[in-house]
Short mmCIF file of C-alpha atoms in Angstrom, two decimals:
data_model
loop_
_atom_site.label_atom_id
_atom_site.label_comp_id
_atom_site.label_asym_id
_atom_site.label_seq_id
_atom_site.Cartn_x
_atom_site.Cartn_y
_atom_site.Cartn_z
CA ASP A 1 1.91 77.09 -12.16
CA ILE A 2 3.56 80.50 -12.47
CA PHE A 3 2.22 82.89 -10.03
CA SER A 4 1.85 86.58 -10.16
CA ILE A 5 1.24 89.21 -7.40
CA GLY A 6 -2.56 89.35 -7.02
CA ASP A 7 -3.36 85.65 -7.90
CA ARG A 8 -5.72 83.86 -5.66
CA VAL A 9 -4.17 80.61 -4.55
CA GLY A 10 -5.16 77.60 -2.47
CA TYR A 11 -3.30 74.85 -0.65
CA SER A 12 -4.28 71.69 1.20
CA ALA A 13 -1.08 70.62 2.88
CA PRO A 14 1.34 71.46 5.78
CA PRO A 15 3.12 73.56 7.10
CA LEU A 16 0.14 74.41 9.37
CA GLY A 17 -0.86 78.16 9.82
CA ALA A 18 -4.20 78.75 8.25
CA TYR A 19 -5.53 80.51 11.36
CA SER A 20 -3.68 83.73 10.48
CA GLU A 21 -4.22 86.94 8.46
CA ILE A 22 -0.98 86.88 6.60
CA ARG A 23 1.32 83.93 6.12
CA ASP A 24 4.43 82.87 4.06
CA TYR A 25 3.72 79.57 2.23
CA PRO A 26 5.82 77.50 -0.25
CA ALA A 27 4.87 78.25 -3.83
CA GLU A 28 5.42 74.63 -4.95
CA LYS A 29 2.52 73.48 -2.54
CA ALA A 30 0.03 76.12 -3.84
CA PHE A 31 -2.27 76.18 -6.82
CA LYS A 32 -4.37 78.75 -8.59
CA ILE A 33 -8.01 79.10 -7.76
CA PRO A 34 -10.32 79.54 -10.97
CA ASP A 35 -12.11 82.87 -11.35
CA GLU A 36 -15.47 81.20 -11.21
CA ILE A 37 -14.94 80.10 -7.64
CA ASN A 38 -15.10 82.87 -4.95
CA ASP A 39 -12.96 82.88 -1.80
CA ASP A 40 -15.64 81.46 0.57
CA GLU A 41 -16.43 78.73 -1.84
CA ALA A 42 -12.71 77.89 -2.23
CA ALA A 43 -12.18 77.81 1.58
CA SER A 44 -15.18 75.55 2.02
CA VAL A 45 -14.47 72.95 -0.75
CA ILE A 46 -10.70 72.63 -1.46
CA LEU A 47 -9.54 70.37 1.38
CA LYS A 48 -12.68 68.39 1.55
CA GLY A 49 -13.10 68.01 -2.26
CA MET A 50 -9.42 66.96 -2.92
CA THR A 51 -9.97 64.52 -0.03
CA VAL A 52 -12.87 62.92 -1.89
CA GLU A 53 -10.91 62.94 -5.13
CA TYR A 54 -8.06 60.78 -3.85
CA LEU A 55 -10.55 58.51 -1.94
CA PHE A 56 -12.69 57.81 -4.86
CA ASN A 57 -10.10 57.78 -7.58
CA ARG A 58 -6.86 56.51 -6.14
CA THR A 59 -7.36 54.81 -2.70
CA TYR A 60 -10.20 52.71 -4.21
CA LYS A 61 -11.74 53.42 -7.64
CA ILE A 62 -15.50 53.50 -7.15
CA GLN A 63 -17.56 51.99 -9.91
CA ALA A 64 -20.97 52.75 -11.59
CA GLY A 65 -23.62 50.55 -9.89
CA GLU A 66 -21.46 49.66 -6.92
CA LYS A 67 -22.81 50.08 -3.41
CA VAL A 68 -20.26 51.80 -0.92
CA LEU A 69 -20.63 52.94 2.68
CA PHE A 70 -19.59 56.53 3.69
CA HIS A 71 -19.96 57.54 7.34
CA ALA A 72 -21.01 61.18 8.22
CA ALA A 73 -22.62 61.60 4.99
CA ALA A 74 -24.15 65.06 5.83
CA GLY A 75 -20.81 66.53 6.89
CA GLY A 76 -18.56 68.73 4.61
CA VAL A 77 -16.69 65.80 3.08
CA GLY A 78 -19.64 63.55 3.08
CA LEU A 79 -21.86 66.02 1.01
CA ILE A 80 -19.06 66.37 -1.58
CA ALA A 81 -18.69 62.55 -1.54
CA SER A 82 -22.42 62.09 -2.15
CA GLN A 83 -22.34 64.31 -5.22
CA TRP A 84 -19.22 62.85 -6.59
CA ALA A 85 -20.58 59.30 -6.14
CA ARG A 86 -23.83 60.29 -7.91
CA ALA A 87 -21.87 61.79 -10.81
CA MET A 88 -19.96 58.49 -11.09
CA GLY A 89 -23.17 56.39 -10.96
CA CYS A 90 -22.11 54.89 -7.67
CA HIS A 91 -24.67 54.00 -5.06
CA LEU A 92 -23.55 55.61 -1.87
CA ILE A 93 -24.93 54.43 1.40
CA GLY A 94 -24.41 57.22 3.96
CA THR A 95 -24.81 57.35 7.75
CA VAL A 96 -26.15 60.44 9.50
CA GLY A 97 -27.07 61.35 13.09
CA SER A 98 -30.56 62.90 12.67
CA ASP A 99 -33.60 62.68 10.50
CA LYS A 100 -32.99 66.19 9.37
CA LYS A 101 -29.66 65.14 7.83
CA ILE A 102 -31.32 62.22 5.96
CA ASP A 103 -33.05 64.72 3.49
CA LEU A 104 -29.82 66.80 3.04
CA ALA A 105 -27.77 63.64 2.28
CA LYS A 106 -30.29 62.31 -0.23
CA LYS A 107 -30.63 65.73 -1.92
CA ASN A 108 -26.86 65.68 -2.51
CA GLY A 109 -26.84 62.18 -4.05
CA CYS A 110 -26.98 59.48 -1.26
CA LYS A 111 -28.81 56.42 -2.63
CA HIS A 112 -29.52 55.16 0.85
CA VAL A 113 -29.31 56.96 4.22
CA VAL A 114 -29.13 55.32 7.65
CA ASN A 115 -29.67 57.20 10.90
CA TYR A 116 -27.19 55.52 13.13
CA LYS A 117 -28.98 56.95 16.28
CA LYS A 118 -32.22 55.18 15.45
CA GLU A 119 -31.38 52.19 13.12
CA ASN A 120 -28.94 49.24 13.38
CA VAL A 121 -26.37 50.24 10.78
CA VAL A 122 -25.00 46.69 10.18
CA LYS A 123 -28.38 45.25 9.83
CA LYS A 124 -29.48 47.93 7.40
CA ILE A 125 -26.42 47.52 5.24
CA MET A 126 -26.87 43.79 5.05
CA ASP A 127 -30.55 44.40 4.07
CA ILE A 128 -29.46 46.81 1.29
CA THR A 129 -26.73 44.33 0.09
CA SER A 130 -28.71 41.17 0.39
CA GLY A 131 -26.40 40.03 3.21
CA ARG A 132 -23.12 40.43 1.30
CA GLY A 133 -21.96 43.60 2.88
CA VAL A 134 -20.12 46.43 0.97
CA PRO A 135 -16.85 46.13 -0.72
CA ILE A 136 -15.62 49.27 0.88
CA VAL A 137 -16.24 51.58 3.81
CA TYR A 138 -15.00 55.09 3.96
CA ASP A 139 -14.69 56.09 7.63
CA GLY A 140 -13.73 59.46 8.72
CA VAL A 141 -15.32 59.19 12.14
CA GLY A 142 -12.91 56.89 13.83
CA LYS A 143 -13.57 55.54 17.38
CA ASP A 144 -17.37 55.47 17.22
CA THR A 145 -17.71 53.66 13.97
CA PHE A 146 -14.65 51.33 13.85
CA ASN A 147 -16.40 48.05 14.71
CA ILE A 148 -19.45 48.93 12.66
CA SER A 149 -17.31 49.49 9.65
CA ILE A 150 -15.64 46.08 10.04
CA ASP A 151 -19.05 44.33 10.37
CA CYS A 152 -20.47 46.04 7.26
CA LEU A 153 -17.73 44.91 4.91
CA SER A 154 -17.94 42.05 2.61
CA LYS A 155 -15.27 39.33 2.33
CA ARG A 156 -12.08 40.82 1.05
CA GLY A 157 -13.55 44.32 1.50
CA MET A 158 -11.53 47.44 2.24
CA PHE A 159 -11.66 49.60 5.36
CA VAL A 160 -10.56 53.08 4.55
CA SER A 161 -9.89 55.04 7.76
CA PHE A 162 -9.23 58.50 6.64
CA GLY A 163 -10.22 60.57 9.82
CA ASN A 164 -11.06 60.44 13.40
CA SER A 165 -13.61 63.11 14.28
CA SER A 166 -14.93 61.15 17.20
CA GLY A 167 -11.48 60.13 18.51
CA MET A 168 -8.67 57.91 17.43
CA THR A 169 -9.60 54.34 16.39
CA PRO A 170 -9.24 51.76 19.17
CA THR A 171 -6.23 49.51 19.74
CA THR A 172 -7.02 46.53 17.68
CA ASP A 173 -6.06 42.90 17.42
CA LEU A 174 -5.36 42.84 13.66
CA PHE A 175 -5.84 39.17 13.33
CA LYS A 176 -9.16 39.14 15.24
CA SER A 177 -10.52 42.09 13.37
CA PHE A 178 -9.31 41.58 9.77
CA ALA A 179 -8.46 37.91 9.28
CA PRO A 180 -11.94 36.29 9.41
CA LYS A 181 -13.06 38.10 6.21
CA ASN A 182 -9.58 38.74 4.76
CA LEU A 183 -10.18 42.53 4.98
CA PHE A 184 -7.84 45.18 3.63
CA PHE A 185 -7.11 48.17 5.91
CA THR A 186 -5.50 51.57 5.00
CA ARG A 187 -5.16 54.79 6.71
CA PRO A 188 -4.52 57.27 3.84
CA SER A 189 -3.79 60.99 4.01
CA LEU A 190 -4.21 63.81 1.49
CA MET A 191 -0.68 64.89 2.18
CA VAL A 192 0.83 61.60 1.06
CA TYR A 193 -1.42 61.22 -1.95
CA ASN A 194 -0.71 64.70 -3.18
CA SER A 195 3.04 64.79 -2.31
CA THR A 196 4.26 65.54 -5.76
CA ARG A 197 3.56 68.58 -7.88
CA LYS A 198 1.77 66.54 -10.57
CA GLU A 199 -0.39 64.88 -8.02
CA LEU A 200 -1.30 68.21 -6.47
CA SER A 201 -2.09 69.74 -9.92
CA ASP A 202 -4.10 66.71 -11.08
CA SER A 203 -6.09 66.48 -7.90
CA SER A 204 -7.06 70.16 -7.72
CA GLY A 205 -7.70 70.35 -11.45
CA LEU A 206 -10.14 67.48 -11.36
CA LEU A 207 -12.03 69.03 -8.35
CA PHE A 208 -12.34 72.30 -10.12
CA GLN A 209 -13.52 70.48 -13.21
CA MET A 210 -16.19 68.78 -11.34
CA ILE A 211 -17.34 72.12 -9.86
CA ALA A 212 -17.26 73.81 -13.33
CA GLU A 213 -19.39 71.07 -14.77
CA LYS A 214 -21.84 71.53 -11.85
CA LYS A 215 -21.33 68.02 -10.64
CA ILE A 216 -20.45 69.30 -7.26
CA LYS A 217 -21.54 72.40 -5.44
CA THR A 218 -20.34 73.73 -2.04
CA ASN A 219 -22.42 73.37 1.05
CA LEU A 220 -21.22 76.18 3.18
CA SER A 221 -23.38 76.13 6.28
CA LYS A 222 -21.76 78.61 8.65
CA ILE A 223 -18.89 81.18 8.71
CA TYR A 224 -17.15 81.92 11.99
CA LYS A 225 -14.94 84.86 12.89
CA LEU A 226 -11.29 83.92 13.52
CA LYS A 227 -11.70 84.82 17.21
CA ASP A 228 -14.40 82.20 17.65
CA VAL A 229 -12.28 79.37 16.26
CA ALA A 230 -12.65 77.49 19.47
CA VAL A 231 -16.44 77.45 19.15
CA ALA A 232 -16.11 76.22 15.63
CA HIS A 233 -14.06 73.26 16.73
CA LYS A 234 -16.57 72.50 19.59
CA ASP A 235 -19.35 72.58 17.01
CA LEU A 236 -17.45 70.34 14.60
CA GLU A 237 -16.56 67.74 17.35
CA SER A 238 -20.23 67.54 18.40
CA ARG A 239 -21.23 65.92 15.09
CA LYS A 240 -24.23 68.20 15.03
CA THR A 241 -23.11 70.35 12.17
CA PHE A 242 -23.73 69.80 8.51
CA GLY A 243 -21.98 70.86 5.31
CA SER A 244 -18.82 72.94 5.48
CA LEU A 245 -17.75 75.35 8.15
CA ILE A 246 -15.12 78.23 7.51
#
C-alpha cells in the first residue's frame, strides 16, 4: 500500500496504544480501509474479522457440511464467525450464556446453539454429532470452557485456544488431557499469522471482500467514551455483552 495524507487506515497488531487520540504507527503494519466501510464499522470489525479469517482459513480450513464448535457465539468474534461459517456452508455449533443470545446467534448463521447455563454442553454436542464429537473446537473463553472443549472433541480432533476472556487456561497434564483421543492443541495469535506484509494484506483484503459481498455485517452493540474504558472492560469480562463494543 502507498499511503497519502488523509487516507483512512486500520491495523490489528502491536505496538499497543489504541486508547489515544493521536498516535505514531508503523506504515508497514497498516492497511487502507475501503470507502464503503465507515469508521465505527471498521473499528468494530477489523480485529475480530481478521481473527476469524485466520482461524477458519489457516489454523484449520473449515469445510461445507462440517460441524464445528465455537464458544461465545454471540460475542463480537462469535457473530462474525457464525456469518463466515454460514457463507462457507459449515454447520457452526455455538455456545451462549442466555436464551436472548440464542436468537441472535441463529440469526447470524449458527446452525445449533447451546445455552451453557441451562444445558449440558458435552451431552448436547454428542447428541448433535451422533456421539462422535466435533473435529474442531474454537475456544476464546479459556478457563471456564477448557475441559468442556476437550470432552466435545472427536478422536484426533483439534483444540484451538485463541483467547481467554474468562481467565487463562488451567495448568494441564498434557498426556492426561490430550493423549486418550490423540488430540491436537494450538494456541494461535493474529500477530503471528499476519506477521508478513503479504499475510496482512491478504487477510484484511479477504475480510473486506466478505463485507463488500454482504456475507458479513458488523454487529456494533455499544459505543463507549474513551474516559469510560474501564467500564467497557468490566462489561466485556462479565460475558453479558453481545456483538462488538468500541
